[in-house]
């Protein structure tokens, strides 16, 4: 989304951004080198912790996806075997007395 600013608003925004930048530069220049090293090391440690957490989350999600894939494959195999068994059973002749079986034709008459 593009903001449409007047010339005076743009000038004010640039001055504000420049003053913020200047304040940051002056703060950095006032910090002695050992403090800067401490802050830098703290940032590196925080960054490494975040990367570690992100890697753990990624690995957990990959493991979950793999488990879901394995589950789906096993479920499909079971369903296929069950359907084949039902098909086999439905095509076998009945072992009971055929005369006592009621078929749709017997029901109609």
PDB file of N, CA and C in Angstrom:
ATOM      1  N   UNK A   1       0.850  -1.162   0.000  1.00  0.00           N
ATOM      2  CA  UNK A   1       0.000   0.000   0.000  1.00  0.00           C
ATOM      3  C   UNK A   1       0.897   1.227   0.000  1.00  0.00           C
ATOM      4  N   UNK A   2       0.662   2.109  -0.932  1.00  0.00           N
ATOM      5  CA  UNK A   2       1.492   3.296  -1.081  1.00  0.00           C
ATOM      6  C   UNK A   2       0.834   4.458  -0.346  1.00  0.00           C
ATOM      7  N   UNK A   3       1.622   5.159   0.460  1.00  0.00           N
ATOM      8  CA  UNK A   3       1.116   6.335   1.154  1.00  0.00           C
ATOM      9  C   UNK A   3       1.396   7.566   0.307  1.00  0.00           C
ATOM     10  N   UNK A   4       0.413   8.422   0.193  1.00  0.00           N
ATOM     11  CA  UNK A   4       0.591   9.665  -0.547  1.00  0.00           C
ATOM     12  C   UNK A   4       0.746  10.792   0.467  1.00  0.00           C
ATOM     13  N   UNK A   5       1.955  11.293   0.573  1.00  0.00           N
ATOM     14  CA  UNK A   5       2.255  12.352   1.529  1.00  0.00           C
ATOM     15  C   UNK A   5       2.545  13.641   0.782  1.00  0.00           C
ATOM     16  N   UNK A   6       2.188  14.725   1.417  1.00  0.00           N
ATOM     17  CA  UNK A   6       2.528  16.021   0.834  1.00  0.00           C
ATOM     18  C   UNK A   6       4.022  16.261   1.012  1.00  0.00           C
ATOM     19  N   UNK A   7       4.514  17.271   0.356  1.00  0.00           N
ATOM     20  CA  UNK A   7       5.942  17.586   0.420  1.00  0.00           C
ATOM     21  C   UNK A   7       6.362  17.888   1.853  1.00  0.00           C
ATOM     22  N   UNK A   8       5.552  18.636   2.581  1.00  0.00           N
ATOM     23  CA  UNK A   8       5.911  18.981   3.963  1.00  0.00           C
ATOM     24  C   UNK A   8       5.874  17.735   4.861  1.00  0.00           C
ATOM     25  N   UNK A   9       4.927  16.841   4.617  1.00  0.00           N
ATOM     26  CA  UNK A   9       4.865  15.607   5.404  1.00  0.00           C
ATOM     27  C   UNK A   9       6.069  14.713   5.120  1.00  0.00           C
ATOM     28  N   UNK A  10       6.470  14.654   3.851  1.00  0.00           N
ATOM     29  CA  UNK A  10       7.672  13.869   3.508  1.00  0.00           C
ATOM     30  C   UNK A  10       8.901  14.459   4.168  1.00  0.00           C
ATOM     31  N   UNK A  11       9.013  15.785   4.162  1.00  0.00           N
ATOM     32  CA  UNK A  11      10.171  16.444   4.769  1.00  0.00           C
ATOM     33  C   UNK A  11      10.208  16.156   6.270  1.00  0.00           C
ATOM     34  N   UNK A  12       9.028  16.248   6.944  1.00  0.00           N
ATOM     35  CA  UNK A  12       8.964  15.947   8.366  1.00  0.00           C
ATOM     36  C   UNK A  12       9.347  14.495   8.656  1.00  0.00           C
ATOM     37  N   UNK A  13       8.876  13.571   7.822  1.00  0.00           N
ATOM     38  CA  UNK A  13       9.199  12.152   8.010  1.00  0.00           C
ATOM     39  C   UNK A  13      10.692  11.910   7.835  1.00  0.00           C
ATOM     40  N   UNK A  14      11.297  12.576   6.842  1.00  0.00           N
ATOM     41  CA  UNK A  14      12.738  12.411   6.615  1.00  0.00           C
ATOM     42  C   UNK A  14      13.534  12.985   7.778  1.00  0.00           C
ATOM     43  N   UNK A  15      13.100  14.133   8.298  1.00  0.00           N
ATOM     44  CA  UNK A  15      13.790  14.719   9.445  1.00  0.00           C
ATOM     45  C   UNK A  15      13.673  13.825  10.674  1.00  0.00           C
ATOM     46  N   UNK A  16      12.489  13.266  10.879  1.00  0.00           N
ATOM     47  CA  UNK A  16      12.291  12.374  12.011  1.00  0.00           C
ATOM     48  C   UNK A  16      13.159  11.128  11.866  1.00  0.00           C
ATOM     49  N   UNK A  17      13.162  10.527  10.679  1.00  0.00           N
ATOM     50  CA  UNK A  17      13.995   9.342  10.447  1.00  0.00           C
ATOM     51  C   UNK A  17      15.464   9.687  10.623  1.00  0.00           C
ATOM     52  N   UNK A  18      15.864  10.852  10.132  1.00  0.00           N
ATOM     53  CA  UNK A  18      17.256  11.277  10.284  1.00  0.00           C
ATOM     54  C   UNK A  18      17.617  11.492  11.738  1.00  0.00           C
ATOM     55  N   UNK A  19      16.697  12.059  12.508  1.00  0.00           N
ATOM     56  CA  UNK A  19      17.002  12.301  13.921  1.00  0.00           C
ATOM     57  C   UNK A  19      17.080  10.987  14.689  1.00  0.00           C
ATOM     58  N   UNK A  20      16.228  10.023  14.342  1.00  0.00           N
ATOM     59  CA  UNK A  20      16.296   8.707  14.986  1.00  0.00           C
ATOM     60  C   UNK A  20      17.616   8.038  14.639  1.00  0.00           C
ATOM     61  N   UNK A  21      18.002   8.103  13.369  1.00  0.00           N
ATOM     62  CA  UNK A  21      19.271   7.514  12.937  1.00  0.00           C
ATOM     63  C   UNK A  21      20.443   8.179  13.650  1.00  0.00           C
ATOM     64  N   UNK A  22      20.386   9.495  13.745  1.00  0.00           N
ATOM     65  CA  UNK A  22      21.466  10.232  14.405  1.00  0.00           C
ATOM     66  C   UNK A  22      21.538   9.850  15.882  1.00  0.00           C
ATOM     67  N   UNK A  23      20.379   9.696  16.536  1.00  0.00           N
ATOM     68  CA  UNK A  23      20.361   9.305  17.947  1.00  0.00           C
ATOM     69  C   UNK A  23      20.968   7.917  18.125  1.00  0.00           C
ATOM     70  N   UNK A  24      20.663   7.010  17.209  1.00  0.00           N
ATOM     71  CA  UNK A  24      21.230   5.658  17.295  1.00  0.00           C
ATOM     72  C   UNK A  24      22.740   5.698  17.093  1.00  0.00           C
ATOM     73  N   UNK A  25      23.196   6.496  16.135  1.00  0.00           N
ATOM     74  CA  UNK A  25      24.645   6.609  15.899  1.00  0.00           C
ATOM     75  C   UNK A  25      25.352   7.191  17.114  1.00  0.00           C
ATOM     76  N   UNK A  26      24.763   8.213  17.716  1.00  0.00           N
ATOM     77  CA  UNK A  26      25.419   8.824  18.873  1.00  0.00           C
ATOM     78  C   UNK A  26      25.425   7.868  20.059  1.00  0.00           C
ATOM     79  N   UNK A  27      24.369   7.076  20.214  1.00  0.00           N
ATOM     80  CA  UNK A  27      24.330   6.093  21.294  1.00  0.00           C
ATOM     81  C   UNK A  27      25.414   5.038  21.084  1.00  0.00           C
ATOM     82  N   UNK A  28      25.565   4.567  19.868  1.00  0.00           N
ATOM     83  CA  UNK A  28      26.594   3.565  19.575  1.00  0.00           C
ATOM     84  C   UNK A  28      27.983   4.142  19.792  1.00  0.00           C
ATOM     85  N   UNK A  29      28.169   5.394  19.406  1.00  0.00           N
ATOM     86  CA  UNK A  29      29.503   5.983  19.571  1.00  0.00           C
ATOM     87  C   UNK A  29      29.842   6.190  21.048  1.00  0.00           C
ATOM     88  N   UNK A  30      28.824   6.401  21.902  1.00  0.00           N
ATOM     89  CA  UNK A  30      29.083   6.586  23.325  1.00  0.00           C
ATOM     90  C   UNK A  30      29.349   5.270  24.054  1.00  0.00           C
ATOM     91  N   UNK A  31      28.856   4.170  23.506  1.00  0.00           N
ATOM     92  CA  UNK A  31      29.070   2.873  24.141  1.00  0.00           C
ATOM     93  C   UNK A  31      30.514   2.464  23.886  1.00  0.00           C
ATOM     94  N   UNK A  32      31.204   2.077  24.950  1.00  0.00           N
ATOM     95  CA  UNK A  32      32.591   1.673  24.739  1.00  0.00           C
ATOM     96  C   UNK A  32      32.627   0.282  24.103  1.00  0.00           C
ATOM     97  N   UNK A  33      33.779  -0.097  23.648  1.00  0.00           N
ATOM     98  CA  UNK A  33      33.941  -1.306  22.850  1.00  0.00           C
ATOM     99  C   UNK A  33      33.545  -2.568  23.618  1.00  0.00           C
ATOM    100  N   UNK A  34      33.881  -2.662  24.904  1.00  0.00           N
ATOM    101  CA  UNK A  34      33.557  -3.877  25.658  1.00  0.00           C
ATOM    102  C   UNK A  34      32.049  -4.047  25.816  1.00  0.00           C
ATOM    103  N   UNK A  35      31.330  -2.947  26.015  1.00  0.00           N
ATOM    104  CA  UNK A  35      29.876  -3.033  26.109  1.00  0.00           C
ATOM    105  C   UNK A  35      29.272  -3.451  24.775  1.00  0.00           C
ATOM    106  N   UNK A  36      29.833  -2.943  23.688  1.00  0.00           N
ATOM    107  CA  UNK A  36      29.353  -3.298  22.356  1.00  0.00           C
ATOM    108  C   UNK A  36      29.576  -4.783  22.096  1.00  0.00           C
ATOM    109  N   UNK A  37      30.712  -5.304  22.548  1.00  0.00           N
ATOM    110  CA  UNK A  37      30.997  -6.729  22.389  1.00  0.00           C
ATOM    111  C   UNK A  37      29.995  -7.551  23.196  1.00  0.00           C
ATOM    112  N   UNK A  38      29.673  -7.097  24.423  1.00  0.00           N
ATOM    113  CA  UNK A  38      28.696  -7.813  25.252  1.00  0.00           C
ATOM    114  C   UNK A  38      27.332  -7.858  24.570  1.00  0.00           C
ATOM    115  N   UNK A  39      26.905  -6.719  24.057  1.00  0.00           N
ATOM    116  CA  UNK A  39      25.602  -6.653  23.390  1.00  0.00           C
ATOM    117  C   UNK A  39      25.603  -7.542  22.151  1.00  0.00           C
ATOM    118  N   UNK A  40      26.684  -7.484  21.397  1.00  0.00           N
ATOM    119  CA  UNK A  40      26.791  -8.308  20.193  1.00  0.00           C
ATOM    120  C   UNK A  40      26.753  -9.786  20.552  1.00  0.00           C
ATOM    121  N   UNK A  41      27.481 -10.165  21.587  1.00  0.00           N
ATOM    122  CA  UNK A  41      27.498 -11.567  22.011  1.00  0.00           C
ATOM    123  C   UNK A  41      26.115 -12.006  22.503  1.00  0.00           C
ATOM    124  N   UNK A  42      25.433 -11.119  23.220  1.00  0.00           N
ATOM    125  CA  UNK A  42      24.078 -11.425  23.674  1.00  0.00           C
ATOM    126  C   UNK A  42      23.144 -11.655  22.497  1.00  0.00           C
ATOM    127  N   UNK A  43      23.262 -10.792  21.496  1.00  0.00           N
ATOM    128  CA  UNK A  43      22.431 -10.948  20.302  1.00  0.00           C
ATOM    129  C   UNK A  43      22.741 -12.253  19.579  1.00  0.00           C
ATOM    130  N   UNK A  44      24.017 -12.602  19.494  1.00  0.00           N
ATOM    131  CA  UNK A  44      24.393 -13.865  18.844  1.00  0.00           C
ATOM    132  C   UNK A  44      23.820 -15.052  19.606  1.00  0.00           C
ATOM    133  N   UNK A  45      23.911 -15.009  20.940  1.00  0.00           N
ATOM    134  CA  UNK A  45      23.366 -16.103  21.751  1.00  0.00           C
ATOM    135  C   UNK A  45      21.853 -16.232  21.575  1.00  0.00           C
ATOM    136  N   UNK A  46      21.170 -15.099  21.596  1.00  0.00           N
ATOM    137  CA  UNK A  46      19.719 -15.109  21.399  1.00  0.00           C
ATOM    138  C   UNK A  46      19.372 -15.671  20.028  1.00  0.00           C
ATOM    139  N   UNK A  47      20.129 -15.242  19.036  1.00  0.00           N
ATOM    140  CA  UNK A  47      19.900 -15.722  17.671  1.00  0.00           C
ATOM    141  C   UNK A  47      20.106 -17.233  17.585  1.00  0.00           C
ATOM    142  N   UNK A  48      21.148 -17.740  18.223  1.00  0.00           N
ATOM    143  CA  UNK A  48      21.421 -19.180  18.197  1.00  0.00           C
ATOM    144  C   UNK A  48      20.315 -19.956  18.924  1.00  0.00           C
ATOM    145  N   UNK A  49      19.814 -19.420  20.036  1.00  0.00           N
ATOM    146  CA  UNK A  49      18.706 -20.068  20.750  1.00  0.00           C
ATOM    147  C   UNK A  49      17.466 -20.142  19.864  1.00  0.00           C
ATOM    148  N   UNK A  50      17.173 -19.037  19.180  1.00  0.00           N
ATOM    149  CA  UNK A  50      16.006 -19.015  18.300  1.00  0.00           C
ATOM    150  C   UNK A  50      16.175 -20.000  17.149  1.00  0.00           C
ATOM    151  N   UNK A  51      17.375 -20.065  16.591  1.00  0.00           N
ATOM    152  CA  UNK A  51      17.624 -21.026  15.514  1.00  0.00           C
ATOM    153  C   UNK A  51      17.466 -22.456  16.010  1.00  0.00           C
ATOM    154  N   UNK A  52      17.941 -22.720  17.222  1.00  0.00           N
ATOM    155  CA  UNK A  52      17.793 -24.056  17.799  1.00  0.00           C
ATOM    156  C   UNK A  52      16.334 -24.432  17.983  1.00  0.00           C
ATOM    157  N   UNK A  53      15.548 -23.492  18.512  1.00  0.00           N
ATOM    158  CA  UNK A  53      14.117 -23.752  18.692  1.00  0.00           C
ATOM    159  C   UNK A  53      13.428 -23.975  17.349  1.00  0.00           C
ATOM    160  N   UNK A  54      13.802 -23.154  16.370  1.00  0.00           N
ATOM    161  CA  UNK A  54      13.209 -23.284  15.042  1.00  0.00           C
ATOM    162  C   UNK A  54      13.563 -24.634  14.416  1.00  0.00           C
ATOM    163  N   UNK A  55      14.806 -25.064  14.591  1.00  0.00           N
ATOM    164  CA  UNK A  55      15.227 -26.360  14.061  1.00  0.00           C
ATOM    165  C   UNK A  55      14.453 -27.489  14.746  1.00  0.00           C
ATOM    166  N   UNK A  56      14.283 -27.404  16.060  1.00  0.00           N
ATOM    167  CA  UNK A  56      13.534 -28.420  16.802  1.00  0.00           C
ATOM    168  C   UNK A  56      12.078 -28.465  16.335  1.00  0.00           C
ATOM    169  N   UNK A  57      11.481 -27.299  16.138  1.00  0.00           N
ATOM    170  CA  UNK A  57      10.093 -27.235  15.663  1.00  0.00           C
ATOM    171  C   UNK A  57       9.986 -27.857  14.278  1.00  0.00           C
ATOM    172  N   UNK A  58      10.931 -27.532  13.403  1.00  0.00           N
ATOM    173  CA  UNK A  58      10.936 -28.082  12.046  1.00  0.00           C
ATOM    174  C   UNK A  58      11.060 -29.606  12.088  1.00  0.00           C
ATOM    175  N   UNK A  59      11.962 -30.108  12.913  1.00  0.00           N
ATOM    176  CA  UNK A  59      12.174 -31.551  13.017  1.00  0.00           C
ATOM    177  C   UNK A  59      10.924 -32.241  13.562  1.00  0.00           C
ATOM    178  N   UNK A  60      10.281 -31.631  14.552  1.00  0.00           N
ATOM    179  CA  UNK A  60       9.058 -32.193  15.120  1.00  0.00           C
ATOM    180  C   UNK A  60       7.955 -32.259  14.066  1.00  0.00           C
ATOM    181  N   UNK A  61       7.823 -31.197  13.278  1.00  0.00           N
ATOM    182  CA  UNK A  61       6.804 -31.182  12.230  1.00  0.00           C
ATOM    183  C   UNK A  61       7.106 -32.220  11.152  1.00  0.00           C
ATOM    184  N   UNK A  62       8.379 -32.388  10.800  1.00  0.00           N
ATOM    185  CA  UNK A  62       8.754 -33.412   9.817  1.00  0.00           C
ATOM    186  C   UNK A  62       8.428 -34.806  10.342  1.00  0.00           C
ATOM    187  N   UNK A  63       8.715 -35.050  11.617  1.00  0.00           N
ATOM    188  CA  UNK A  63       8.397 -36.347  12.222  1.00  0.00           C
ATOM    189  C   UNK A  63       6.890 -36.591  12.220  1.00  0.00           C
ATOM    190  N   UNK A  64       6.120 -35.554  12.536  1.00  0.00           N
ATOM    191  CA  UNK A  64       4.667 -35.684  12.536  1.00  0.00           C
ATOM    192  C   UNK A  64       4.153 -36.016  11.133  1.00  0.00           C
ATOM    193  N   UNK A  65       4.678 -35.328  10.126  1.00  0.00           N
ATOM    194  CA  UNK A  65       4.261 -35.608   8.752  1.00  0.00           C
ATOM    195  C   UNK A  65       4.604 -37.037   8.349  1.00  0.00           C
ATOM    196  N   UNK A  66       5.767 -37.503   8.746  1.00  0.00           N
ATOM    197  CA  UNK A  66       6.172 -38.874   8.434  1.00  0.00           C
ATOM    198  C   UNK A  66       5.254 -39.878   9.133  1.00  0.00           C
ATOM    199  N   UNK A  67       4.900 -39.601  10.394  1.00  0.00           N
ATOM    200  CA  UNK A  67       3.974 -40.477  11.116  1.00  0.00           C
ATOM    201  C   UNK A  67       2.602 -40.508  10.440  1.00  0.00           C
ATOM    202  N   UNK A  68       2.135 -39.342   9.998  1.00  0.00           N
ATOM    203  CA  UNK A  68       0.845 -39.280   9.312  1.00  0.00           C
ATOM    204  C   UNK A  68       0.889 -40.056   7.997  1.00  0.00           C
ATOM    205  N   UNK A  69       1.992 -39.954   7.297  1.00  0.00           N
ATOM    206  CA  UNK A  69       2.161 -40.680   6.037  1.00  0.00           C
ATOM    207  C   UNK A  69       2.132 -42.186   6.281  1.00  0.00           C
ATOM    208  N   UNK A  70       2.862 -42.640   7.282  1.00  0.00           N
ATOM    209  CA  UNK A  70       2.898 -44.065   7.617  1.00  0.00           C
ATOM    210  C   UNK A  70       1.510 -44.550   8.028  1.00  0.00           C
ATOM    211  N   UNK A  71       0.825 -43.762   8.857  1.00  0.00           N
ATOM    212  CA  UNK A  71      -0.526 -44.118   9.293  1.00  0.00           C
ATOM    213  C   UNK A  71      -1.461 -44.249   8.091  1.00  0.00           C
ATOM    214  N   UNK A  72      -1.390 -43.290   7.170  1.00  0.00           N
ATOM    215  CA  UNK A  72      -2.269 -43.318   5.997  1.00  0.00           C
ATOM    216  C   UNK A  72      -1.992 -44.543   5.132  1.00  0.00           C
ATOM    217  N   UNK A  73      -0.721 -44.889   4.976  1.00  0.00           N
ATOM    218  CA  UNK A  73      -0.382 -46.069   4.181  1.00  0.00           C
ATOM    219  C   UNK A  73      -0.923 -47.340   4.831  1.00  0.00           C
ATOM    220  N   UNK A  74      -0.748 -47.469   6.146  1.00  0.00           N
ATOM    221  CA  UNK A  74      -1.245 -48.661   6.843  1.00  0.00           C
ATOM    222  C   UNK A  74      -2.767 -48.727   6.794  1.00  0.00           C
ATOM    223  N   UNK A  75      -3.415 -47.586   6.956  1.00  0.00           N
ATOM    224  CA  UNK A  75      -4.874 -47.547   6.907  1.00  0.00           C
ATOM    225  C   UNK A  75      -5.370 -47.952   5.520  1.00  0.00           C
ATOM    226  N   UNK A  76      -4.717 -47.455   4.475  1.00  0.00           N
ATOM    227  CA  UNK A  76      -5.115 -47.807   3.110  1.00  0.00           C
ATOM    228  C   UNK A  76      -4.937 -49.301   2.860  1.00  0.00           C
ATOM    229  N   UNK A  77      -3.853 -49.871   3.370  1.00  0.00           N
ATOM    230  CA  UNK A  77      -3.621 -51.309   3.217  1.00  0.00           C
ATOM    231  C   UNK A  77      -4.713 -52.108   3.918  1.00  0.00           C
ATOM    232  N   UNK A  78      -5.048 -51.723   5.149  1.00  0.00           N
ATOM    233  CA  UNK A  78      -6.110 -52.416   5.883  1.00  0.00           C
ATOM    234  C   UNK A  78      -7.456 -52.304   5.169  1.00  0.00           C
ATOM    235  N   UNK A  79      -7.774 -51.119   4.679  1.00  0.00           N
ATOM    236  CA  UNK A  79      -9.049 -50.930   3.988  1.00  0.00           C
ATOM    237  C   UNK A  79      -9.100 -51.745   2.705  1.00  0.00           C
ATOM    238  N   UNK A  80      -7.987 -51.807   1.981  1.00  0.00           N
ATOM    239  CA  UNK A  80      -7.934 -52.597   0.754  1.00  0.00           C
ATOM    240  C   UNK A  80      -8.131 -54.084   1.065  1.00  0.00           C
ATOM    241  N   UNK A  81      -7.427 -54.583   2.084  1.00  0.00           N
ATOM    242  CA  UNK A  81      -7.564 -55.992   2.466  1.00  0.00           C
ATOM    243  C   UNK A  81      -8.986 -56.302   2.929  1.00  0.00           C
ATOM    244  N   UNK A  82      -9.579 -55.395   3.680  1.00  0.00           N
ATOM    245  CA  UNK A  82     -10.943 -55.590   4.163  1.00  0.00           C
ATOM    246  C   UNK A  82     -11.922 -55.641   2.985  1.00  0.00           C
ATOM    247  N   UNK A  83     -11.761 -54.732   2.034  1.00  0.00           N
ATOM    248  CA  UNK A  83     -12.647 -54.708   0.867  1.00  0.00           C
ATOM    249  C   UNK A  83     -12.489 -55.981   0.042  1.00  0.00           C
ATOM    250  N   UNK A  84     -11.259 -56.454  -0.118  1.00  0.00           N
ATOM    251  CA  UNK A  84     -11.039 -57.696  -0.862  1.00  0.00           C
ATOM    252  C   UNK A  84     -11.678 -58.875  -0.135  1.00  0.00           C
ATOM    253  N   UNK A  85     -11.567 -58.908   1.177  1.00  0.00           N
ATOM    254  CA  UNK A  85     -12.168 -59.995   1.957  1.00  0.00           C
ATOM    255  C   UNK A  85     -13.688 -59.977   1.839  1.00  0.00           C
ATOM    256  N   UNK A  86     -14.274 -58.810   1.923  1.00  0.00           N
ATOM    257  CA  UNK A  86     -15.732 -58.702   1.788  1.00  0.00           C
ATOM    258  C   UNK A  86     -16.183 -59.125   0.402  1.00  0.00           C
ATOM    259  N   UNK A  87     -15.404 -58.756  -0.595  1.00  0.00           N
ATOM    260  CA  UNK A  87     -15.736 -59.135  -1.967  1.00  0.00           C
ATOM    261  C   UNK A  87     -15.669 -60.651  -2.121  1.00  0.00           C
ATOM    262  N   UNK A  88     -14.639 -61.257  -1.544  1.00  0.00           N
ATOM    263  CA  UNK A  88     -14.481 -62.709  -1.609  1.00  0.00           C
ATOM    264  C   UNK A  88     -15.646 -63.399  -0.908  1.00  0.00           C
ATOM    265  N   UNK A  89     -16.019 -62.920   0.266  1.00  0.00           N
ATOM    266  CA  UNK A  89     -17.121 -63.517   1.024  1.00  0.00           C
ATOM    267  C   UNK A  89     -18.441 -63.346   0.280  1.00  0.00           C
ATOM    268  N   UNK A  90     -18.663 -62.218  -0.336  1.00  0.00           N
ATOM    269  CA  UNK A  90     -19.938 -61.976  -1.012  1.00  0.00           C
ATOM    270  C   UNK A  90     -20.090 -62.826  -2.265  1.00  0.00           C
ATOM    271  N   UNK A  91     -19.000 -63.282  -2.853  1.00  0.00           N
ATOM    272  CA  UNK A  91     -19.070 -64.107  -4.055  1.00  0.00           C
ATOM    273  C   UNK A  91     -19.083 -65.603  -3.746  1.00  0.00           C
ATOM    274  N   UNK A  92     -18.971 -65.998  -2.511  1.00  0.00           N
ATOM    275  CA  UNK A  92     -19.025 -67.416  -2.149  1.00  0.00           C
ATOM    276  C   UNK A  92     -20.486 -67.838  -2.021  1.00  0.00           C
ATOM    277  N   UNK A  93     -20.803 -69.064  -2.455  1.00  0.00           N
ATOM    278  CA  UNK A  93     -22.190 -69.530  -2.298  1.00  0.00           C
ATOM    279  C   UNK A  93     -22.519 -69.750  -0.828  1.00  0.00           C
ATOM    280  N   UNK A  94     -23.775 -69.588  -0.508  1.00  0.00           N
ATOM    281  CA  UNK A  94     -24.225 -69.765   0.867  1.00  0.00           C
ATOM    282  C   UNK A  94     -24.130 -71.230   1.257  1.00  0.00           C
ATOM    283  N   UNK A  95     -23.825 -71.525   2.490  1.00  0.00           N
ATOM    284  CA  UNK A  95     -23.690 -72.906   2.947  1.00  0.00           C
ATOM    285  C   UNK A  95     -24.999 -73.448   3.512  1.00  0.00           C
ATOM    286  N   UNK A  96     -26.004 -72.596   3.651  1.00  0.00           N
ATOM    287  CA  UNK A  96     -27.286 -73.036   4.204  1.00  0.00           C
ATOM    288  C   UNK A  96     -28.154 -73.684   3.140  1.00  0.00           C
ATOM    289  N   UNK A  97     -29.372 -74.015   3.523  1.00  0.00           N
ATOM    290  CA  UNK A  97     -30.332 -74.619   2.614  1.00  0.00           C
ATOM    291  C   UNK A  97     -30.781 -73.559   1.616  1.00  0.00           C
ATOM    292  N   UNK A  98     -30.605 -73.845   0.330  1.00  0.00           N
ATOM    293  CA  UNK A  98     -30.941 -72.864  -0.697  1.00  0.00           C
ATOM    294  C   UNK A  98     -32.453 -72.665  -0.816  1.00  0.00           C
ATOM    295  N   UNK A  99     -33.260 -73.670  -0.466  1.00  0.00           N
ATOM    296  CA  UNK A  99     -34.707 -73.538  -0.589  1.00  0.00           C
ATOM    297  C   UNK A  99     -35.274 -72.588   0.457  1.00  0.00           C
ATOM    298  N   UNK A 100     -34.652 -72.518   1.601  1.00  0.00           N
ATOM    299  CA  UNK A 100     -35.154 -71.646   2.664  1.00  0.00           C
ATOM    300  C   UNK A 100     -34.703 -70.195   2.510  1.00  0.00           C
ATOM    301  N   UNK A 101     -33.780 -69.973   1.600  1.00  0.00           N
ATOM    302  CA  UNK A 101     -33.307 -68.595   1.385  1.00  0.00           C
ATOM    303  C   UNK A 101     -34.368 -67.801   0.656  1.00  0.00           C
ATOM    304  N   UNK A 102     -34.587 -66.602   1.087  1.00  0.00           N
ATOM    305  CA  UNK A 102     -35.564 -65.757   0.404  1.00  0.00           C
ATOM    306  C   UNK A 102     -34.824 -64.826  -0.527  1.00  0.00           C
ATOM    307  N   UNK A 103     -35.185 -64.838  -1.757  1.00  0.00           N
ATOM    308  CA  UNK A 103     -34.588 -63.968  -2.760  1.00  0.00           C
ATOM    309  C   UNK A 103     -35.610 -62.900  -3.109  1.00  0.00           C
ATOM    310  N   UNK A 104     -35.219 -61.873  -3.778  1.00  0.00           N
ATOM    311  CA  UNK A 104     -36.175 -60.831  -4.166  1.00  0.00           C
ATOM    312  C   UNK A 104     -37.339 -61.367  -4.990  1.00  0.00           C
ATOM    313  N   UNK A 105     -37.110 -62.412  -5.795  1.00  0.00           N
ATOM    314  CA  UNK A 105     -38.204 -62.966  -6.586  1.00  0.00           C
ATOM    315  C   UNK A 105     -39.236 -63.652  -5.694  1.00  0.00           C
ATOM    316  N   UNK A 106     -38.796 -64.344  -4.645  1.00  0.00           N
ATOM    317  CA  UNK A 106     -39.724 -64.994  -3.730  1.00  0.00           C
ATOM    318  C   UNK A 106     -40.561 -63.969  -2.972  1.00  0.00           C
ATOM    319  N   UNK A 107     -39.980 -62.847  -2.682  1.00  0.00           N
ATOM    320  CA  UNK A 107     -40.699 -61.815  -1.938  1.00  0.00           C
ATOM    321  C   UNK A 107     -41.813 -61.231  -2.794  1.00  0.00           C
ATOM    322  N   UNK A 108     -41.541 -61.074  -4.082  1.00  0.00           N
ATOM    323  CA  UNK A 108     -42.526 -60.467  -4.972  1.00  0.00           C
ATOM    324  C   UNK A 108     -43.752 -61.365  -5.165  1.00  0.00           C
ATOM    325  N   UNK A 109     -43.598 -62.679  -5.155  1.00  0.00           N
ATOM    326  CA  UNK A 109     -44.714 -63.586  -5.452  1.00  0.00           C
ATOM    327  C   UNK A 109     -45.250 -64.197  -4.232  1.00  0.00           C
TER     328      UNK A 109
END
